[in-house]
PDB file of C-alpha atoms in Angstrom:
ATOM      1  CA  ASP A  21       0.203  16.785  11.391  1.00 55.00           C
ATOM      2  CA  THR A  22       2.987  18.874   9.878  1.00 79.00           C
ATOM      3  CA  GLY A  23       3.988  16.548   7.065  1.00 94.00           C
ATOM      4  CA  VAL A  24       3.544  16.984   3.323  1.00 97.00           C
ATOM      5  CA  SER A  25      -0.104  16.829   2.346  1.00 97.00           C
ATOM      6  CA  GLN A  26      -1.609  16.118  -1.061  1.00 98.00           C
ATOM      7  CA  ASN A  27      -5.127  16.526  -2.305  1.00 97.00           C
ATOM      8  CA  PRO A  28      -7.091  14.799  -3.504  1.00 97.00           C
ATOM      9  CA  ARG A  29      -5.846  11.382  -2.454  1.00 97.00           C
ATOM     10  CA  HIS A  30      -7.712   9.682  -5.262  1.00 97.00           C
ATOM     11  CA  LYS A  31      -9.036  10.954  -8.566  1.00 98.00           C
ATOM     12  CA  ILE A  32     -10.972   9.109 -11.220  1.00 98.00           C
ATOM     13  CA  THR A  33     -11.506  10.943 -14.475  1.00 98.00           C
ATOM     14  CA  LYS A  34     -12.478  10.254 -18.037  1.00 97.00           C
ATOM     15  CA  ARG A  35     -10.003  10.448 -20.861  1.00 97.00           C
ATOM     16  CA  GLY A  36      -9.768  13.941 -22.229  1.00 97.00           C
ATOM     17  CA  GLN A  37     -10.660  15.719 -18.993  1.00 98.00           C
ATOM     18  CA  ASN A  38      -8.335  18.063 -17.126  1.00 98.00           C
ATOM     19  CA  VAL A  39      -7.246  17.342 -13.571  1.00 98.00           C
ATOM     20  CA  THR A  40      -5.379  19.361 -10.971  1.00 98.00           C
ATOM     21  CA  PHE A  41      -3.548  18.102  -7.911  1.00 98.00           C
ATOM     22  CA  ARG A  42      -2.348  20.137  -4.967  1.00 98.00           C
ATOM     23  CA  CYS A  43       0.664  19.652  -2.746  1.00 98.00           C
ATOM     24  CA  ASP A  44       1.260  21.477   0.528  1.00 97.00           C
ATOM     25  CA  PRO A  45       4.882  21.014   1.555  1.00 96.00           C
ATOM     26  CA  ILE A  46       6.227  21.222   5.055  1.00 95.00           C
ATOM     27  CA  SER A  47       6.290  24.851   6.128  1.00 92.00           C
ATOM     28  CA  GLU A  48       9.374  26.779   4.995  1.00 88.00           C
ATOM     29  CA  HIS A  49      10.726  23.967   2.869  1.00 91.00           C
ATOM     30  CA  ASN A  50      12.332  25.703  -0.086  1.00 91.00           C
ATOM     31  CA  ARG A  51      12.439  22.783  -2.489  1.00 93.00           C
ATOM     32  CA  LEU A  52       9.403  20.966  -3.777  1.00 96.00           C
ATOM     33  CA  TYR A  53       9.505  17.941  -6.062  1.00 96.00           C
ATOM     34  CA  TRP A  54       6.923  16.103  -8.125  1.00 97.00           C
ATOM     35  CA  TYR A  55       7.351  12.425  -8.986  1.00 97.00           C
ATOM     36  CA  ARG A  56       5.169   9.969 -10.822  1.00 97.00           C
ATOM     37  CA  GLN A  57       4.915   6.300  -9.941  1.00 97.00           C
ATOM     38  CA  THR A  58       3.290   3.639 -12.082  1.00 95.00           C
ATOM     39  CA  LEU A  59       2.371   0.224 -10.811  1.00 92.00           C
ATOM     40  CA  GLY A  60       5.351  -1.904  -9.898  1.00 90.00           C
ATOM     41  CA  GLN A  61       7.884   0.816 -10.659  1.00 93.00           C
ATOM     42  CA  GLY A  62       9.842   3.220  -8.516  1.00 95.00           C
ATOM     43  CA  PRO A  63       8.941   6.912  -8.522  1.00 96.00           C
ATOM     44  CA  GLU A  64      10.165   8.936 -11.513  1.00 96.00           C
ATOM     45  CA  PHE A  65      11.193  12.561 -11.226  1.00 95.00           C
ATOM     46  CA  LEU A  66       8.925  15.029 -13.024  1.00 96.00           C
ATOM     47  CA  THR A  67       9.915  18.510 -11.931  1.00 96.00           C
ATOM     48  CA  TYR A  68      11.107  20.587  -9.015  1.00 94.00           C
ATOM     49  CA  PHE A  69      10.823  24.076  -7.595  1.00 94.00           C
ATOM     50  CA  GLN A  70      13.189  26.128  -5.570  1.00 91.00           C
ATOM     51  CA  ASN A  71      10.860  28.587  -3.881  1.00 91.00           C
ATOM     52  CA  GLU A  72       8.588  29.752  -6.714  1.00 93.00           C
ATOM     53  CA  ALA A  73      11.024  29.035  -9.537  1.00 92.00           C
ATOM     54  CA  GLN A  74      10.591  25.858 -11.557  1.00 92.00           C
ATOM     55  CA  LEU A  75      14.184  24.899 -12.243  1.00 91.00           C
ATOM     56  CA  GLU A  76      14.012  21.553 -13.997  1.00 90.00           C
ATOM     57  CA  LYS A  77      11.468  19.545 -15.899  1.00 91.00           C
ATOM     58  CA  SER A  78      11.837  15.927 -16.915  1.00 91.00           C
ATOM     59  CA  ARG A  79      11.196  14.820 -20.482  1.00 87.00           C
ATOM     60  CA  LEU A  80       8.357  12.835 -18.946  1.00 84.00           C
ATOM     61  CA  LEU A  81       6.572  16.129 -18.426  1.00 86.00           C
ATOM     62  CA  SER A  82       4.819  16.560 -21.747  1.00 89.00           C
ATOM     63  CA  ASP A  83       3.127  19.748 -22.924  1.00 93.00           C
ATOM     64  CA  ARG A  84      -0.082  18.548 -21.327  1.00 96.00           C
ATOM     65  CA  PHE A  85       1.477  18.834 -17.879  1.00 96.00           C
ATOM     66  CA  SER A  86       2.015  22.088 -16.069  1.00 95.00           C
ATOM     67  CA  ALA A  87       3.153  22.754 -12.542  1.00 96.00           C
ATOM     68  CA  GLU A  88       3.144  25.942 -10.528  1.00 96.00           C
ATOM     69  CA  ARG A  89       4.235  27.146  -7.146  1.00 96.00           C
ATOM     70  CA  PRO A  90       3.093  30.767  -7.246  1.00 92.00           C
ATOM     71  CA  LYS A  91       4.079  31.972  -3.804  1.00 87.00           C
ATOM     72  CA  GLY A  92       6.746  29.470  -3.006  1.00 85.00           C
ATOM     73  CA  SER A  93       4.435  27.560  -0.708  1.00 91.00           C
ATOM     74  CA  PHE A  94       1.895  25.096  -2.105  1.00 96.00           C
ATOM     75  CA  SER A  95       2.184  23.689  -5.622  1.00 98.00           C
ATOM     76  CA  THR A  96      -0.289  22.472  -8.199  1.00 98.00           C
ATOM     77  CA  LEU A  97       0.178  19.943 -10.975  1.00 97.00           C
ATOM     78  CA  GLU A  98      -2.308  20.090 -13.819  1.00 97.00           C
ATOM     79  CA  ILE A  99      -2.764  17.512 -16.526  1.00 97.00           C
ATOM     80  CA  GLN A 100      -4.742  18.595 -19.539  1.00 97.00           C
ATOM     81  CA  ARG A 101      -6.541  16.217 -21.889  1.00 97.00           C
ATOM     82  CA  THR A 102      -5.762  13.218 -19.744  1.00 97.00           C
ATOM     83  CA  GLU A 103      -4.852   9.927 -21.358  1.00 96.00           C
ATOM     84  CA  GLN A 104      -5.054   6.423 -19.958  1.00 96.00           C
ATOM     85  CA  GLY A 105      -1.265   6.370 -19.780  1.00 95.00           C
ATOM     86  CA  ASP A 106      -1.419   9.159 -17.214  1.00 97.00           C
ATOM     87  CA  SER A 107      -2.883   6.747 -14.682  1.00 97.00           C
ATOM     88  CA  ALA A 108      -0.360   6.671 -11.875  1.00 97.00           C
ATOM     89  CA  MET A 109       0.428   7.816  -8.364  1.00 97.00           C
ATOM     90  CA  TYR A 110       1.633  11.414  -8.297  1.00 98.00           C
ATOM     91  CA  LEU A 111       3.945  12.090  -5.382  1.00 98.00           C
ATOM     92  CA  CYS A 112       5.105  15.364  -3.947  1.00 98.00           C
ATOM     93  CA  ALA A 113       8.165  15.804  -1.747  1.00 97.00           C
ATOM     94  CA  SER A 114       9.814  18.756  -0.050  1.00 95.00           C
ATOM     95  CA  SER A 115      13.128  19.510   1.573  1.00 92.00           C
ATOM     96  CA  PRO A 116      14.454  22.469   3.547  1.00 89.00           C
ATOM     97  CA  ARG A 117      17.475  24.618   2.864  1.00 84.00           C
ATOM     98  CA  LEU A 118      20.261  24.488   5.392  1.00 81.00           C
ATOM     99  CA  ALA A 119      22.998  26.967   6.062  1.00 77.00           C
ATOM    100  CA  GLY A 120      25.866  27.271   3.647  1.00 75.00           C
ATOM    101  CA  GLY A 121      23.970  26.519   0.428  1.00 71.00           C
ATOM    102  CA  LEU A 122      23.166  22.963   1.349  1.00 76.00           C
ATOM    103  CA  TYR A 123      19.781  21.311   1.324  1.00 75.00           C
ATOM    104  CA  GLN A 124      18.774  18.634   3.764  1.00 78.00           C
ATOM    105  CA  GLU A 125      19.539  15.241   2.336  1.00 80.00           C
ATOM    106  CA  THR A 126      16.117  13.953   3.284  1.00 88.00           C
ATOM    107  CA  GLN A 127      13.137  14.450   1.029  1.00 93.00           C
ATOM    108  CA  TYR A 128       9.833  14.284   2.843  1.00 95.00           C
ATOM    109  CA  PHE A 129       7.155  12.675   0.729  1.00 97.00           C
ATOM    110  CA  GLY A 130       3.423  13.130   0.849  1.00 97.00           C
ATOM    111  CA  PRO A 131       0.969  10.238   0.591  1.00 96.00           C
ATOM    112  CA  GLY A 132       0.418  10.820  -3.120  1.00 97.00           C
ATOM    113  CA  THR A 133      -2.573  11.326  -5.379  1.00 98.00           C
ATOM    114  CA  ARG A 134      -3.668   8.226  -7.211  1.00 97.00           C
ATOM    115  CA  LEU A 135      -5.074   9.049 -10.640  1.00 98.00           C
ATOM    116  CA  LEU A 136      -7.136   6.667 -12.705  1.00 98.00           C
ATOM    117  CA  VAL A 137      -8.043   7.699 -16.230  1.00 98.00           C
ATOM    118  CA  LEU A 138     -10.907   5.718 -17.739  1.00 97.00           C
TER     119      LEU A 138
ATOM    120  CA  ASP B   5      18.276   5.308 -15.413  1.00 70.00           C
ATOM    121  CA  ALA B   6      18.912   4.083 -11.921  1.00 69.00           C
ATOM    122  CA  LYS B   7      22.558   3.462 -11.099  1.00 88.00           C
ATOM    123  CA  THR B   8      21.820   0.697  -8.639  1.00 95.00           C
ATOM    124  CA  THR B   9      20.936  -2.983  -8.811  1.00 95.00           C
ATOM    125  CA  GLN B  10      18.869  -4.678  -6.133  1.00 97.00           C
ATOM    126  CA  PRO B  11      17.233  -8.083  -5.817  1.00 97.00           C
ATOM    127  CA  THR B  12      13.570  -7.974  -6.712  1.00 96.00           C
ATOM    128  CA  SER B  13      12.335  -9.536  -3.498  1.00 97.00           C
ATOM    129  CA  MET B  14      13.447 -10.973  -0.171  1.00 97.00           C
ATOM    130  CA  ASP B  15      11.836 -12.644   2.803  1.00 97.00           C
ATOM    131  CA  CYS B  16      12.806 -12.256   6.437  1.00 96.00           C
ATOM    132  CA  ALA B  17      11.502 -13.830   9.624  1.00 97.00           C
ATOM    133  CA  GLU B  18      10.082 -11.468  12.192  1.00 97.00           C
ATOM    134  CA  GLY B  19      12.645 -10.598  14.848  1.00 96.00           C
ATOM    135  CA  ARG B  20      15.582 -11.527  12.664  1.00 97.00           C
ATOM    136  CA  ALA B  21      17.939  -9.146  10.928  1.00 97.00           C
ATOM    137  CA  ALA B  22      17.060  -8.176   7.383  1.00 98.00           C
ATOM    138  CA  ASN B  23      20.067  -7.583   5.154  1.00 98.00           C
ATOM    139  CA  LEU B  24      19.252  -5.843   1.896  1.00 98.00           C
ATOM    140  CA  PRO B  25      22.062  -5.671  -0.673  1.00 98.00           C
ATOM    141  CA  CYS B  26      22.635  -3.060  -3.335  1.00 97.00           C
ATOM    142  CA  ASN B  27      25.184  -2.860  -6.133  1.00 97.00           C
ATOM    143  CA  HIS B  28      26.337   0.525  -7.369  1.00 95.00           C
ATOM    144  CA  SER B  29      29.524  -0.230  -9.262  1.00 94.00           C
ATOM    145  CA  THR B  30      29.514   3.040 -11.221  1.00 92.00           C
ATOM    146  CA  ILE B  31      29.127   5.310  -8.196  1.00 93.00           C
ATOM    147  CA  SER B  32      31.029   8.583  -8.486  1.00 90.00           C
ATOM    148  CA  GLY B  33      33.282  10.017  -5.814  1.00 88.00           C
ATOM    149  CA  ASN B  34      30.794  12.717  -4.839  1.00 88.00           C
ATOM    150  CA  GLU B  35      27.756  10.441  -4.725  1.00 91.00           C
ATOM    151  CA  TYR B  36      26.190   9.233  -1.524  1.00 92.00           C
ATOM    152  CA  VAL B  37      24.192   6.058  -1.019  1.00 95.00           C
ATOM    153  CA  TYR B  38      20.638   6.726   0.138  1.00 95.00           C
ATOM    154  CA  TRP B  39      17.992   4.290   1.256  1.00 97.00           C
ATOM    155  CA  TYR B  40      14.278   4.971   1.220  1.00 97.00           C
ATOM    156  CA  ARG B  41      11.396   2.633   1.777  1.00 98.00           C
ATOM    157  CA  GLN B  42       7.807   2.691   0.662  1.00 97.00           C
ATOM    158  CA  ILE B  43       5.118   0.966   2.623  1.00 96.00           C
ATOM    159  CA  HIS B  44       2.093   0.007   0.586  1.00 91.00           C
ATOM    160  CA  SER B  45      -0.042   2.989  -0.476  1.00 86.00           C
ATOM    161  CA  GLN B  46       2.248   5.514   1.208  1.00 93.00           C
ATOM    162  CA  GLY B  47       4.927   7.879  -0.045  1.00 96.00           C
ATOM    163  CA  PRO B  48       8.592   6.895   0.253  1.00 97.00           C
ATOM    164  CA  GLN B  49      10.253   7.400   3.618  1.00 97.00           C
ATOM    165  CA  TYR B  50      13.916   8.238   4.146  1.00 95.00           C
ATOM    166  CA  ILE B  51      15.887   5.669   6.105  1.00 97.00           C
ATOM    167  CA  ILE B  52      19.593   6.476   6.023  1.00 96.00           C
ATOM    168  CA  HIS B  53      22.436   7.674   3.831  1.00 94.00           C
ATOM    169  CA  GLY B  54      26.222   7.472   3.771  1.00 93.00           C
ATOM    170  CA  LEU B  55      29.324   8.265   1.755  1.00 93.00           C
ATOM    171  CA  LYS B  56      31.946   5.696   2.686  1.00 91.00           C
ATOM    172  CA  ASN B  57      31.775   5.084   6.397  1.00 85.00           C
ATOM    173  CA  ASN B  58      29.253   2.786   7.987  1.00 93.00           C
ATOM    174  CA  GLU B  59      26.266   4.631   9.357  1.00 95.00           C
ATOM    175  CA  THR B  60      23.679   3.776  11.979  1.00 96.00           C
ATOM    176  CA  ASN B  61      20.525   5.497  13.128  1.00 95.00           C
ATOM    177  CA  GLU B  62      17.413   4.504  15.006  1.00 95.00           C
ATOM    178  CA  MET B  63      15.968   2.773  11.974  1.00 94.00           C
ATOM    179  CA  ALA B  64      18.840   0.893  10.372  1.00 97.00           C
ATOM    180  CA  SER B  65      22.524   0.442   9.710  1.00 97.00           C
ATOM    181  CA  LEU B  66      24.260   1.029   6.403  1.00 98.00           C
ATOM    182  CA  ILE B  67      27.392  -0.875   5.513  1.00 97.00           C
ATOM    183  CA  ILE B  68      29.311   0.414   2.483  1.00 96.00           C
ATOM    184  CA  THR B  69      32.174  -1.641   1.069  1.00 96.00           C
ATOM    185  CA  GLU B  70      35.602  -0.092   0.976  1.00 94.00           C
ATOM    186  CA  ASP B  71      35.533   0.264  -2.810  1.00 94.00           C
ATOM    187  CA  ARG B  72      32.019   1.787  -2.488  1.00 95.00           C
ATOM    188  CA  LYS B  73      30.689  -0.439  -5.232  1.00 95.00           C
ATOM    189  CA  SER B  74      28.095  -2.070  -3.034  1.00 96.00           C
ATOM    190  CA  SER B  75      26.269  -1.596   0.222  1.00 97.00           C
ATOM    191  CA  THR B  76      23.952  -3.400   2.606  1.00 98.00           C
ATOM    192  CA  LEU B  77      21.060  -1.994   4.567  1.00 98.00           C
ATOM    193  CA  ILE B  78      20.516  -3.816   7.824  1.00 98.00           C
ATOM    194  CA  LEU B  79      17.285  -3.779   9.784  1.00 97.00           C
ATOM    195  CA  PRO B  80      18.486  -5.381  13.016  1.00 96.00           C
ATOM    196  CA  HIS B  81      15.190  -6.774  14.291  1.00 95.00           C
ATOM    197  CA  ALA B  82      12.641  -6.811  11.500  1.00 96.00           C
ATOM    198  CA  THR B  83       8.974  -6.452  12.383  1.00 97.00           C
ATOM    199  CA  LEU B  84       5.876  -6.976  10.289  1.00 97.00           C
ATOM    200  CA  ARG B  85       5.672  -3.209   9.874  1.00 96.00           C
ATOM    201  CA  ASP B  86       8.987  -3.284   8.021  1.00 97.00           C
ATOM    202  CA  THR B  87       7.308  -5.027   5.090  1.00 98.00           C
ATOM    203  CA  ALA B  88       7.860  -2.556   2.259  1.00 98.00           C
ATOM    204  CA  VAL B  89       9.727  -1.825  -0.958  1.00 98.00           C
ATOM    205  CA  TYR B  90      13.257  -0.662  -0.192  1.00 98.00           C
ATOM    206  CA  TYR B  91      15.035   1.608  -2.630  1.00 98.00           C
ATOM    207  CA  CYS B  92      18.782   2.105  -2.848  1.00 97.00           C
ATOM    208  CA  ILE B  93      19.701   5.365  -4.595  1.00 96.00           C
ATOM    209  CA  VAL B  94      23.030   6.995  -5.384  1.00 94.00           C
ATOM    210  CA  SER B  95      23.049  10.737  -5.644  1.00 89.00           C
ATOM    211  CA  PRO B  96      25.270  13.686  -4.776  1.00 84.00           C
ATOM    212  CA  LEU B  97      24.415  15.819  -1.776  1.00 78.00           C
ATOM    213  CA  PRO B  98      21.680  18.297  -2.639  1.00 75.00           C
ATOM    214  CA  LEU B  99      23.390  21.631  -3.152  1.00 73.00           C
ATOM    215  CA  ALA B 100      22.181  24.922  -4.482  1.00 69.00           C
ATOM    216  CA  SER B 101      23.953  23.982  -7.724  1.00 74.00           C
ATOM    217  CA  ASN B 102      22.107  20.737  -8.354  1.00 80.00           C
ATOM    218  CA  THR B 103      18.530  19.554  -8.301  1.00 82.00           C
ATOM    219  CA  GLY B 104      18.736  17.027  -5.500  1.00 85.00           C
ATOM    220  CA  LYS B 105      16.324  14.843  -7.456  1.00 89.00           C
ATOM    221  CA  LEU B 106      16.197  11.176  -6.584  1.00 92.00           C
ATOM    222  CA  ILE B 107      16.429   8.512  -9.277  1.00 93.00           C
ATOM    223  CA  PHE B 108      14.660   5.406  -8.067  1.00 94.00           C
ATOM    224  CA  GLY B 109      15.055   1.898  -9.416  1.00 92.00           C
ATOM    225  CA  GLN B 110      12.539  -0.836  -8.856  1.00 92.00           C
ATOM    226  CA  GLY B 111      13.750  -1.590  -5.346  1.00 96.00           C
ATOM    227  CA  THR B 112      13.564  -4.731  -3.245  1.00 98.00           C
ATOM    228  CA  THR B 113      10.243  -5.906  -1.887  1.00 97.00           C
ATOM    229  CA  LEU B 114      10.924  -7.113   1.639  1.00 98.00           C
ATOM    230  CA  GLN B 115       8.324  -9.409   3.115  1.00 98.00           C
ATOM    231  CA  VAL B 116       8.657  -9.913   6.860  1.00 97.00           C
ATOM    232  CA  LYS B 117       6.925 -13.101   7.905  1.00 96.00           C
ATOM    233  CA  PRO B 118       5.670 -14.099  11.371  1.00 95.00           C
TER     234      PRO B 118
END
């Protein structure tokens, strides 16, 4: 399967613990996005990378959140000192660069990591 | 905030066409209309997008009104596997100069019934 993969698929943690999620985008996709989705809502943009550079962060991304994409391939999203309000599905998506400075209109989403903070 | 308005839910009989409306009255000239869907417990899946002309692919058809203030996604022969939340999104083409991020609303939950 050559789609976007995310690990783990499910994570249960206690409030105050740190968690880290991993996203492996489709090979050679330059852009990588993180979204968060709470129950009954559509996904909300968190941050995105163009290769290894993190170019935008949403105000939703508090100081407890950090994302990296060190070699422009896989990405990690870490949440420190988790709170119950962090319980959500965390989605990763990637898209490839096309010729002429365009990016493919389609974002390819992974299955998500569902986080439950007790 | 999302720039689109969609009905919260719709039902459709299996084998019939599903017509999902979307209002985007404040759409800008450079913004496209995108449709994604999300089947339960999966990530969103791209369906189709368009600027002003009607578009068709193997999954669906997209009809955009002449004033571009609304659109309709058509699934010509809905199956049970089309049961999902459908999101209508307006966004410019992803260029090197913009983020390409998607701003989702709450979408329409389509229930296809046997």
